PDB file of C-alpha atoms and ligand atoms in Angstrom:
ATOM      1  CA  MET A   1      -7.263   8.817  16.219  1.00 91.00           C
ATOM      2  CA  LYS A   2      -9.280   9.053  13.015  1.00 98.00           C
ATOM      3  CA  THR A   3      -8.308   5.993  10.999  1.00 98.00           C
ATOM      4  CA  LEU A   4      -8.879   5.338   7.310  1.00 98.00           C
ATOM      5  CA  ILE A   5      -8.261   2.094   5.430  1.00 99.00           C
ATOM      6  CA  ILE A   6      -7.786   2.789   1.717  1.00 99.00           C
ATOM      7  CA  ILE A   7      -8.534  -0.205  -0.522  1.00 98.00           C
ATOM      8  CA  PRO A   8      -7.965   0.087  -4.299  1.00 98.00           C
ATOM      9  CA  THR A   9     -10.173  -2.199  -6.357  1.00 98.00           C
ATOM     10  CA  TYR A  10     -10.192  -3.514  -9.876  1.00 97.00           C
ATOM     11  CA  ASP A  11     -12.514  -6.481 -10.506  1.00 98.00           C
ATOM     12  CA  GLU A  12     -13.004  -7.442  -6.862  1.00 98.00           C
ATOM     13  CA  LYS A  13     -16.761  -8.046  -6.778  1.00 98.00           C
ATOM     14  CA  ASP A  14     -16.547 -11.137  -4.568  1.00 98.00           C
ATOM     15  CA  ASN A  15     -14.098  -9.593  -2.103  1.00 98.00           C
ATOM     16  CA  VAL A  16     -15.361  -6.098  -1.267  1.00 98.00           C
ATOM     17  CA  ALA A  17     -18.253  -6.951   1.073  1.00 98.00           C
ATOM     18  CA  PRO A  18     -16.355  -9.603   3.085  1.00 98.00           C
ATOM     19  CA  ILE A  19     -13.215  -7.445   3.369  1.00 98.00           C
ATOM     20  CA  ALA A  20     -15.227  -4.476   4.673  1.00 98.00           C
ATOM     21  CA  GLU A  21     -16.881  -6.693   7.246  1.00 98.00           C
ATOM     22  CA  ALA A  22     -13.521  -8.104   8.327  1.00 98.00           C
ATOM     23  CA  VAL A  23     -12.047  -4.605   8.679  1.00 98.00           C
ATOM     24  CA  PHE A  24     -14.870  -3.479  10.976  1.00 98.00           C
ATOM     25  CA  THR A  25     -14.629  -6.685  13.025  1.00 98.00           C
ATOM     26  CA  ASN A  26     -10.973  -6.019  13.754  1.00 98.00           C
ATOM     27  CA  LEU A  27     -10.972  -2.213  13.928  1.00 98.00           C
ATOM     28  CA  PRO A  28     -14.538  -1.070  14.632  1.00 98.00           C
ATOM     29  CA  GLU A  29     -13.664   2.628  14.790  1.00 97.00           C
ATOM     30  CA  ALA A  30     -12.039   2.687  11.324  1.00 98.00           C
ATOM     31  CA  HIS A  31     -13.508   4.092   8.135  1.00 98.00           C
ATOM     32  CA  ILE A  32     -12.907   2.579   4.689  1.00 99.00           C
ATOM     33  CA  LEU A  33     -12.294   4.347   1.400  1.00 99.00           C
ATOM     34  CA  PHE A  34     -12.518   2.153  -1.699  1.00 99.00           C
ATOM     35  CA  VAL A  35     -10.945   3.530  -4.874  1.00 98.00           C
ATOM     36  CA  ASP A  36     -12.408   1.761  -7.896  1.00 98.00           C
ATOM     37  CA  ASP A  37     -11.173   2.182 -11.465  1.00 98.00           C
ATOM     38  CA  ASN A  38     -14.489   1.511 -13.194  1.00 98.00           C
ATOM     39  CA  SER A  39     -14.144  -2.283 -12.771  1.00 98.00           C
ATOM     40  CA  PRO A  40     -15.783  -4.155 -15.670  1.00 98.00           C
ATOM     41  CA  ASP A  41     -17.166  -6.758 -13.230  1.00 98.00           C
ATOM     42  CA  GLY A  42     -19.466  -4.243 -11.525  1.00 98.00           C
ATOM     43  CA  THR A  43     -17.474  -3.793  -8.306  1.00 98.00           C
ATOM     44  CA  GLY A  44     -18.281  -0.055  -8.423  1.00 98.00           C
ATOM     45  CA  ASP A  45     -22.035  -0.630  -8.173  1.00 98.00           C
ATOM     46  CA  ILE A  46     -21.616  -3.020  -5.259  1.00 98.00           C
ATOM     47  CA  LEU A  47     -19.459  -0.425  -3.494  1.00 98.00           C
ATOM     48  CA  ASP A  48     -22.052   2.319  -4.019  1.00 98.00           C
ATOM     49  CA  LYS A  49     -24.677   0.105  -2.433  1.00 98.00           C
ATOM     50  CA  MET A  50     -22.406  -0.707   0.533  1.00 98.00           C
ATOM     51  CA  SER A  51     -21.641   2.980   0.974  1.00 98.00           C
ATOM     52  CA  SER A  52     -25.332   3.928   0.948  1.00 98.00           C
ATOM     53  CA  GLU A  53     -25.977   1.403   3.727  1.00 98.00           C
ATOM     54  CA  ASN A  54     -22.976   2.296   5.910  1.00 98.00           C
ATOM     55  CA  SER A  55     -21.620   5.820   6.396  1.00 98.00           C
ATOM     56  CA  ALA A  56     -18.211   4.428   7.464  1.00 98.00           C
ATOM     57  CA  ILE A  57     -17.706   3.254   3.857  1.00 98.00           C
ATOM     58  CA  GLN A  58     -16.873   5.774   1.128  1.00 98.00           C
ATOM     59  CA  VAL A  59     -16.044   5.260  -2.559  1.00 98.00           C
ATOM     60  CA  LEU A  60     -13.985   7.173  -5.099  1.00 98.00           C
ATOM     61  CA  HIS A  61     -14.677   6.262  -8.712  1.00 98.00           C
ATOM     62  CA  ASN A  62     -12.077   6.773 -11.429  1.00 98.00           C
ATOM     63  CA  GLU A  63     -13.100   6.687 -15.071  1.00 97.00           C
ATOM     64  CA  LYS A  64     -10.459   4.230 -16.195  1.00 96.00           C
ATOM     65  CA  LYS A  65      -7.829   1.821 -14.916  1.00 95.00           C
ATOM     66  CA  SER A  66      -4.807   3.921 -13.997  1.00 91.00           C
ATOM     67  CA  GLY A  67      -2.849   1.614 -11.695  1.00 90.00           C
ATOM     68  CA  LEU A  68      -2.541   1.105  -7.994  1.00 92.00           C
ATOM     69  CA  GLY A  69      -0.367   4.194  -7.458  1.00 93.00           C
ATOM     70  CA  ARG A  70      -2.824   6.641  -9.012  1.00 94.00           C
ATOM     71  CA  ALA A  71      -5.652   5.095  -7.000  1.00 96.00           C
ATOM     72  CA  TYR A  72      -3.741   5.574  -3.736  1.00 97.00           C
ATOM     73  CA  ILE A  73      -2.706   9.167  -4.526  1.00 97.00           C
ATOM     74  CA  GLY A  74      -6.378  10.070  -4.984  1.00 97.00           C
ATOM     75  CA  GLY A  75      -7.167   8.282  -1.738  1.00 98.00           C
ATOM     76  CA  PHE A  76      -4.380  10.044   0.187  1.00 98.00           C
ATOM     77  CA  LYS A  77      -5.560  13.480  -0.924  1.00 98.00           C
ATOM     78  CA  TRP A  78      -9.100  12.612   0.129  1.00 98.00           C
ATOM     79  CA  ALA A  79      -7.839  11.377   3.521  1.00 98.00           C
ATOM     80  CA  LEU A  80      -5.876  14.589   4.172  1.00 98.00           C
ATOM     81  CA  GLU A  81      -8.846  16.714   3.219  1.00 98.00           C
ATOM     82  CA  LYS A  82     -11.117  14.800   5.607  1.00 98.00           C
ATOM     83  CA  GLY A  83      -8.677  15.042   8.526  1.00 98.00           C
ATOM     84  CA  TYR A  84      -7.632  11.411   9.075  1.00 98.00           C
ATOM     85  CA  ASP A  85      -4.646  10.789  11.407  1.00 98.00           C
ATOM     86  CA  LEU A  86      -3.742   7.230  10.422  1.00 98.00           C
ATOM     87  CA  ILE A  87      -4.012   6.180   6.803  1.00 98.00           C
ATOM     88  CA  PHE A  88      -3.670   2.538   5.728  1.00 99.00           C
ATOM     89  CA  GLU A  89      -2.974   0.859   2.409  1.00 98.00           C
ATOM     90  CA  MET A  90      -4.581  -2.553   2.062  1.00 98.00           C
ATOM     91  CA  ASP A  91      -5.465  -4.958  -0.781  1.00 97.00           C
ATOM     92  CA  ALA A  92      -9.059  -6.058  -1.333  1.00 98.00           C
ATOM     93  CA  ASP A  93      -8.291  -9.749  -1.836  1.00 97.00           C
ATOM     94  CA  PHE A  94      -7.551 -10.940   1.759  1.00 97.00           C
ATOM     95  CA  SER A  95      -3.816 -11.236   1.073  1.00 95.00           C
ATOM     96  CA  HIS A  96      -3.519  -8.624   3.814  1.00 97.00           C
ATOM     97  CA  ASP A  97      -5.148 -10.134   6.894  1.00 97.00           C
ATOM     98  CA  PRO A  98      -7.472  -7.588   8.566  1.00 98.00           C
ATOM     99  CA  ALA A  99      -6.776  -9.310  11.909  1.00 98.00           C
ATOM    100  CA  GLU A 100      -3.384  -7.608  11.833  1.00 97.00           C
ATOM    101  CA  LEU A 101      -4.829  -4.061  11.734  1.00 98.00           C
ATOM    102  CA  PRO A 102      -4.607  -3.505  15.529  1.00 98.00           C
ATOM    103  CA  ASN A 103      -0.894  -4.432  15.457  1.00 98.00           C
ATOM    104  CA  PHE A 104      -0.290  -1.653  12.949  1.00 98.00           C
ATOM    105  CA  VAL A 105      -2.161   0.882  15.088  1.00 98.00           C
ATOM    106  CA  LYS A 106      -0.032  -0.064  18.090  1.00 98.00           C
ATOM    107  CA  ALA A 107       3.225   0.145  16.116  1.00 98.00           C
ATOM    108  CA  ALA A 108       2.173   3.524  14.695  1.00 98.00           C
ATOM    109  CA  GLU A 109       2.534   4.985  18.205  1.00 98.00           C
ATOM    110  CA  ASN A 110       6.296   4.783  17.723  1.00 97.00           C
ATOM    111  CA  ALA A 111       6.837   5.173  13.981  1.00 98.00           C
ATOM    112  CA  ASP A 112       5.694   7.462  11.179  1.00 98.00           C
ATOM    113  CA  LEU A 113       5.337   4.615   8.682  1.00 98.00           C
ATOM    114  CA  VAL A 114       4.545   1.039   9.676  1.00 98.00           C
ATOM    115  CA  LEU A 115       5.411  -1.551   7.051  1.00 98.00           C
ATOM    116  CA  GLY A 116       3.861  -5.000   7.112  1.00 97.00           C
ATOM    117  CA  SER A 117       6.700  -7.389   6.328  1.00 97.00           C
ATOM    118  CA  ARG A 118       6.529 -10.893   4.891  1.00 94.00           C
ATOM    119  CA  TYR A 119      10.244 -11.289   5.481  1.00 92.00           C
ATOM    120  CA  VAL A 120      10.936 -10.538   9.167  1.00 89.00           C
ATOM    121  CA  ASP A 121      12.501 -13.641  10.736  1.00 81.00           C
ATOM    122  CA  GLY A 122      12.003 -15.935   7.765  1.00 84.00           C
ATOM    123  CA  ILE A 123       9.386 -15.942   5.038  1.00 88.00           C
ATOM    124  CA  ARG A 124       5.655 -15.929   5.723  1.00 89.00           C
ATOM    125  CA  ILE A 125       3.812 -16.330   2.434  1.00 89.00           C
ATOM    126  CA  THR A 126       1.332 -19.092   1.731  1.00 88.00           C
ATOM    127  CA  ASN A 127      -0.023 -20.410  -1.577  1.00 83.00           C
ATOM    128  CA  TRP A 128       2.308 -18.483  -3.848  1.00 87.00           C
ATOM    129  CA  PRO A 129       4.056 -20.259  -6.730  1.00 88.00           C
ATOM    130  CA  ILE A 130       7.801 -20.467  -6.062  1.00 89.00           C
ATOM    131  CA  SER A 131       8.458 -18.232  -9.110  1.00 87.00           C
ATOM    132  CA  ARG A 132       6.421 -15.398  -7.616  1.00 85.00           C
ATOM    133  CA  LEU A 133       8.154 -15.848  -4.264  1.00 88.00           C
ATOM    134  CA  ILE A 134      11.614 -15.655  -5.832  1.00 88.00           C
ATOM    135  CA  LEU A 135      10.570 -12.548  -7.762  1.00 85.00           C
ATOM    136  CA  SER A 136       9.310 -10.829  -4.632  1.00 86.00           C
ATOM    137  CA  LYS A 137      12.244 -11.766  -2.406  1.00 89.00           C
ATOM    138  CA  GLY A 138      14.696 -10.836  -5.184  1.00 90.00           C
ATOM    139  CA  ALA A 139      13.002  -7.457  -5.639  1.00 88.00           C
ATOM    140  CA  SER A 140      13.248  -6.724  -1.943  1.00 90.00           C
ATOM    141  CA  LEU A 141      16.982  -7.552  -1.838  1.00 92.00           C
ATOM    142  CA  TYR A 142      17.529  -5.415  -4.938  1.00 92.00           C
ATOM    143  CA  VAL A 143      15.701  -2.423  -3.462  1.00 92.00           C
ATOM    144  CA  ARG A 144      17.610  -2.630  -0.195  1.00 92.00           C
ATOM    145  CA  PHE A 145      20.949  -2.979  -1.953  1.00 93.00           C
ATOM    146  CA  ILE A 146      20.398  -0.010  -4.261  1.00 92.00           C
ATOM    147  CA  THR A 147      18.651   2.395  -1.887  1.00 92.00           C
ATOM    148  CA  GLY A 148      19.842   1.351   1.577  1.00 93.00           C
ATOM    149  CA  ILE A 149      16.296   1.569   2.947  1.00 94.00           C
ATOM    150  CA  PRO A 150      16.160  -0.234   6.323  1.00 93.00           C
ATOM    151  CA  ALA A 151      13.049  -2.287   5.549  1.00 95.00           C
ATOM    152  CA  THR A 152      12.882  -6.059   5.254  1.00 94.00           C
ATOM    153  CA  ASP A 153       9.988  -5.957   2.751  1.00 94.00           C
ATOM    154  CA  PRO A 154      10.183  -2.653   0.842  1.00 92.00           C
ATOM    155  CA  THR A 155       7.856  -3.751  -1.961  1.00 91.00           C
ATOM    156  CA  GLY A 156       4.998  -4.748   0.349  1.00 93.00           C
ATOM    157  CA  GLY A 157       1.640  -3.031   0.160  1.00 95.00           C
ATOM    158  CA  TYR A 158       0.157  -3.446   3.639  1.00 98.00           C
ATOM    159  CA  LYS A 159       1.143  -0.316   5.484  1.00 98.00           C
ATOM    160  CA  CYS A 160       0.087   2.528   7.738  1.00 98.00           C
ATOM    161  CA  TYR A 161       1.121   6.179   7.349  1.00 98.00           C
ATOM    162  CA  SER A 162       0.788   8.855   9.952  1.00 98.00           C
ATOM    163  CA  ARG A 163      -0.850  11.942   8.545  1.00 98.00           C
ATOM    164  CA  LYS A 164       2.284  14.105   8.698  1.00 98.00           C
ATOM    165  CA  VAL A 165       4.102  11.829   6.238  1.00 98.00           C
ATOM    166  CA  LEU A 166       1.430  12.292   3.583  1.00 98.00           C
ATOM    167  CA  GLU A 167       1.313  16.031   4.293  1.00 98.00           C
ATOM    168  CA  THR A 168       5.065  16.325   3.787  1.00 97.00           C
ATOM    169  CA  ILE A 169       5.603  14.153   0.709  1.00 97.00           C
ATOM    170  CA  ASP A 170       4.909  15.948  -2.557  1.00 96.00           C
ATOM    171  CA  LEU A 171       2.148  13.668  -3.863  1.00 96.00           C
ATOM    172  CA  GLU A 172       2.228  15.439  -7.248  1.00 94.00           C
ATOM    173  CA  ASP A 173       5.849  14.367  -7.579  1.00 94.00           C
ATOM    174  CA  ILE A 174       5.172  10.608  -7.256  1.00 94.00           C
ATOM    175  CA  VAL A 175       5.970   9.113 -10.661  1.00 89.00           C
ATOM    176  CA  SER A 176       5.034   5.427 -10.270  1.00 87.00           C
ATOM    177  CA  SER A 177       1.673   4.225 -11.417  1.00 79.00           C
ATOM    178  CA  GLY A 178       1.969   0.502 -10.730  1.00 68.00           C
ATOM    179  CA  TYR A 179       3.645  -1.579  -8.050  1.00 70.00           C
ATOM    180  CA  SER A 180       6.842   0.464  -7.818  1.00 87.00           C
ATOM    181  CA  PHE A 181       4.597   2.983  -6.123  1.00 93.00           C
ATOM    182  CA  GLN A 182       5.129   1.067  -2.868  1.00 94.00           C
ATOM    183  CA  VAL A 183       8.888   1.414  -3.089  1.00 94.00           C
ATOM    184  CA  GLU A 184       8.733   5.056  -4.150  1.00 95.00           C
ATOM    185  CA  MET A 185       6.483   6.039  -1.235  1.00 97.00           C
ATOM    186  CA  SER A 186       8.493   4.195   1.431  1.00 96.00           C
ATOM    187  CA  TYR A 187      11.802   5.426   0.060  1.00 95.00           C
ATOM    188  CA  LYS A 188      10.662   9.057  -0.036  1.00 95.00           C
ATOM    189  CA  THR A 189       9.214   8.756   3.476  1.00 97.00           C
ATOM    190  CA  TRP A 190      12.529   7.475   4.784  1.00 96.00           C
ATOM    191  CA  MET A 191      14.627   9.987   2.837  1.00 94.00           C
ATOM    192  CA  LEU A 192      12.606  12.827   4.391  1.00 94.00           C
ATOM    193  CA  GLY A 193      13.822  11.617   7.788  1.00 94.00           C
ATOM    194  CA  PHE A 194      10.628   9.965   8.990  1.00 96.00           C
ATOM    195  CA  THR A 195      10.854   6.798  11.078  1.00 96.00           C
ATOM    196  CA  LEU A 196       9.994   3.381   9.637  1.00 97.00           C
ATOM    197  CA  THR A 197       9.211   0.187  11.463  1.00 97.00           C
ATOM    198  CA  ASP A 198       8.559  -3.368  10.255  1.00 96.00           C
ATOM    199  CA  ILE A 199       5.908  -5.592  11.751  1.00 97.00           C
ATOM    200  CA  PRO A 200       5.516  -9.249  10.768  1.00 96.00           C
ATOM    201  CA  ILE A 201       2.515 -10.146   8.610  1.00 96.00           C
ATOM    202  CA  THR A 202       1.492 -13.375   6.953  1.00 94.00           C
ATOM    203  CA  PHE A 203       0.653 -12.959   3.280  1.00 92.00           C
ATOM    204  CA  VAL A 204      -1.927 -15.345   1.859  1.00 91.00           C
ATOM    205  CA  ASP A 205      -2.611 -15.632  -1.861  1.00 87.00           C
ATOM    206  CA  ARG A 206      -5.877 -13.997  -2.935  1.00 90.00           C
ATOM    207  CA  ARG A 207      -9.215 -15.582  -2.032  1.00 90.00           C
ATOM    208  CA  ALA A 208     -11.218 -14.761  -5.161  1.00 94.00           C
ATOM    209  CA  GLY A 209     -10.598 -13.097  -8.519  1.00 95.00           C
ATOM    210  CA  TYR A 210      -7.336 -12.740 -10.431  1.00 93.00           C
ATOM    211  CA  SER A 211      -3.980 -10.971  -9.972  1.00 90.00           C
ATOM    212  CA  LYS A 212      -3.263  -7.761 -11.899  1.00 86.00           C
ATOM    213  CA  MET A 213       0.499  -8.170 -11.557  1.00 75.00           C
ATOM    214  CA  SER A 214       2.298  -8.230 -14.911  1.00 71.00           C
ATOM    215  CA  GLY A 215       5.815  -8.292 -16.319  1.00 65.00           C
ATOM    216  CA  GLY A 216       5.601  -4.674 -17.451  1.00 68.00           C
ATOM    217  CA  ILE A 217       4.887  -3.580 -13.920  1.00 68.00           C
ATOM    218  CA  PHE A 218       7.972  -5.449 -12.761  1.00 72.00           C
ATOM    219  CA  LYS A 219      10.167  -3.684 -15.313  1.00 77.00           C
ATOM    220  CA  GLU A 220       8.800  -0.330 -14.192  1.00 78.00           C
ATOM    221  CA  ALA A 221       9.898  -1.198 -10.659  1.00 78.00           C
ATOM    222  CA  ILE A 222      13.485  -2.058 -11.646  1.00 84.00           C
ATOM    223  CA  TRP A 223      13.953   1.273 -13.413  1.00 88.00           C
ATOM    224  CA  LEU A 224      12.178   3.300 -10.806  1.00 90.00           C
ATOM    225  CA  VAL A 225      14.524   2.151  -8.040  1.00 91.00           C
ATOM    226  CA  LEU A 226      17.592   3.052 -10.107  1.00 91.00           C
ATOM    227  CA  LYS A 227      16.121   6.439 -11.006  1.00 92.00           C
ATOM    228  CA  LEU A 228      15.271   7.257  -7.404  1.00 90.00           C
ATOM    229  CA  ALA A 229      18.729   6.286  -6.198  1.00 89.00           C
ATOM    230  CA  LEU A 230      20.421   8.201  -9.007  1.00 90.00           C
ATOM    231  CA  LYS A 231      18.441  11.331  -8.229  1.00 87.00           C
ATOM    232  CA  ASN A 232      19.823  11.210  -4.687  1.00 83.00           C
ATOM    233  CA  ARG A 233      23.311  10.293  -6.023  1.00 80.00           C
ATOM    234  CA  PHE A 234      23.045   6.866  -4.378  1.00 80.00           C
ATOM    235  CA  ARG A 235      23.094   8.466  -0.953  1.00 78.00           C
ATOM    236  CA  ARG A 236      21.979   5.705   1.370  1.00 76.00           C
ATOM    237  CA  LYS A 237      20.730   7.723   4.300  1.00 78.00           C
ATOM    238  CA  PRO A 238      18.024  10.297   5.011  1.00 85.00           C
ATOM    239  CA  LEU A 239      18.583  13.786   3.638  1.00 70.00           C
ATOM    240  CA  GLN A 240      17.276  15.648   6.697  1.00 62.00           C
ATOM    241  CA  LYS A 241      15.969  14.889  10.155  1.00 56.00           C
ATOM    242  CA  GLN A 242      12.421  15.876  11.024  1.00 48.00           C
TER     243      GLN A 242
HETATM  244  N1  GDP B 301      -8.107   1.014  -8.412  1.00 53.10           N
HETATM  245  C1  GDP B 301      -7.214   0.092  -8.855  1.00 53.10           C
HETATM  246  N2  GDP B 301      -6.928  -0.977  -8.090  1.00 53.10           N
HETATM  247  C2  GDP B 301      -6.023  -1.874  -8.550  1.00 53.10           C
HETATM  248  C3  GDP B 301      -5.367  -1.735  -9.799  1.00 53.10           C
HETATM  249  N3  GDP B 301      -4.507  -2.789  -9.970  1.00 53.10           N
HETATM  250  C4  GDP B 301      -4.648  -3.556  -8.871  1.00 53.10           C
HETATM  251  N4  GDP B 301      -5.563  -3.015  -8.017  1.00 53.10           N
HETATM  252  C5  GDP B 301      -5.971  -3.497  -6.681  1.00 53.10           C
HETATM  253  O1  GDP B 301      -4.803  -3.558  -5.904  1.00 53.10           O
HETATM  254  C6  GDP B 301      -4.819  -4.672  -5.015  1.00 53.10           C
HETATM  255  C7  GDP B 301      -3.625  -5.591  -5.325  1.00 53.10           C
HETATM  256  O2  GDP B 301      -3.749  -6.144  -6.633  1.00 53.10           O
HETATM  257  P1  GDP B 301      -3.531  -7.690  -6.944  1.00 53.10           P
HETATM  258  O3  GDP B 301      -4.030  -7.961  -8.302  1.00 53.10           O
HETATM  259  O4  GDP B 301      -4.107  -8.520  -5.836  1.00 53.10           O
HETATM  260  O5  GDP B 301      -1.974  -7.788  -6.948  1.00 53.10           O
HETATM  261  P2  GDP B 301      -1.056  -8.955  -6.356  1.00 53.10           P
HETATM  262  O6  GDP B 301      -1.517  -9.218  -4.957  1.00 53.10           O
HETATM  263  O7  GDP B 301       0.323  -8.408  -6.428  1.00 53.10           O
HETATM  264  O8  GDP B 301      -1.267 -10.120  -7.269  1.00 53.10           O
HETATM  265  C8  GDP B 301      -6.170  -5.343  -5.238  1.00 53.10           C
HETATM  266  O9  GDP B 301      -7.076  -4.857  -4.288  1.00 53.10           O
HETATM  267  C9  GDP B 301      -6.543  -4.900  -6.660  1.00 53.10           C
HETATM  268  O10 GDP B 301      -7.929  -4.903  -6.896  1.00 53.10           O
HETATM  269  C10 GDP B 301      -5.700  -0.578 -10.596  1.00 53.10           C
HETATM  270  O11 GDP B 301      -5.191  -0.359 -11.698  1.00 53.10           O
HETATM  271  N5  GDP B 301      -6.619   0.293 -10.080  1.00 53.10           N
HETATM  272 MG1   MG B 302      -3.329  -9.733  -4.433  1.00 53.10          MG
END
């Protein structure tokens, strides 16, 4: 299995080298693709140096900050072109523990999309302010109520796609740029009849740097979910079986 970990970065200079090392410790055969949006803190230059020293590390550079969703779409297209079988989404800031990578690979044997979930059997998030926790849990209940998606953490961003999902989804048709991208991708995957599975993860607040989450992004997510559901006339089950 050719495995790629896609990591979008914006101002992550202190995280990129340690996260790459942690990925290779836990999944030595994996490759990493960083997608950097011209970070003002010089992350892009650090990534170029890492890439020149290790052929398992590649970098895509975008000219300007265009949001997490755009970064991933570019990464997905690159992954398909290069023939990867398993394609991960992962944050740069250690909120997504690289030690859990092998669990995803195992779960991917029986599902087309593996979703890391902070909310299977309770809540596993450390160091988050209660306000952020309520926002996240509320968003996940909202998404499940409106769309019917059978996922305990549909807004999460630690996940693993099998190649055929990304080949089937019309990547040009993905409208979200920010965080609602996670919901849009998982919802479309499920609606196409692919199988989803949840695996428990523990989410830790970022190690270094600052969060790029903002209120505007949250509003985008509320509307996006309604729009997606409306487009499918609030049908709460997959449109076709694969
Ligand atoms: N390329 C790119 N990466 C981004 C952008 N916004 C956030 N990221 C990255 O996406 C990941 C999650 O962002 P983060 O700020 O930690 O969000 P939070 O965990 O929800 O607070 C991190 O690796 C960020 O560097 C963006 O506009 N472009
Ligand atoms: Mg984070």
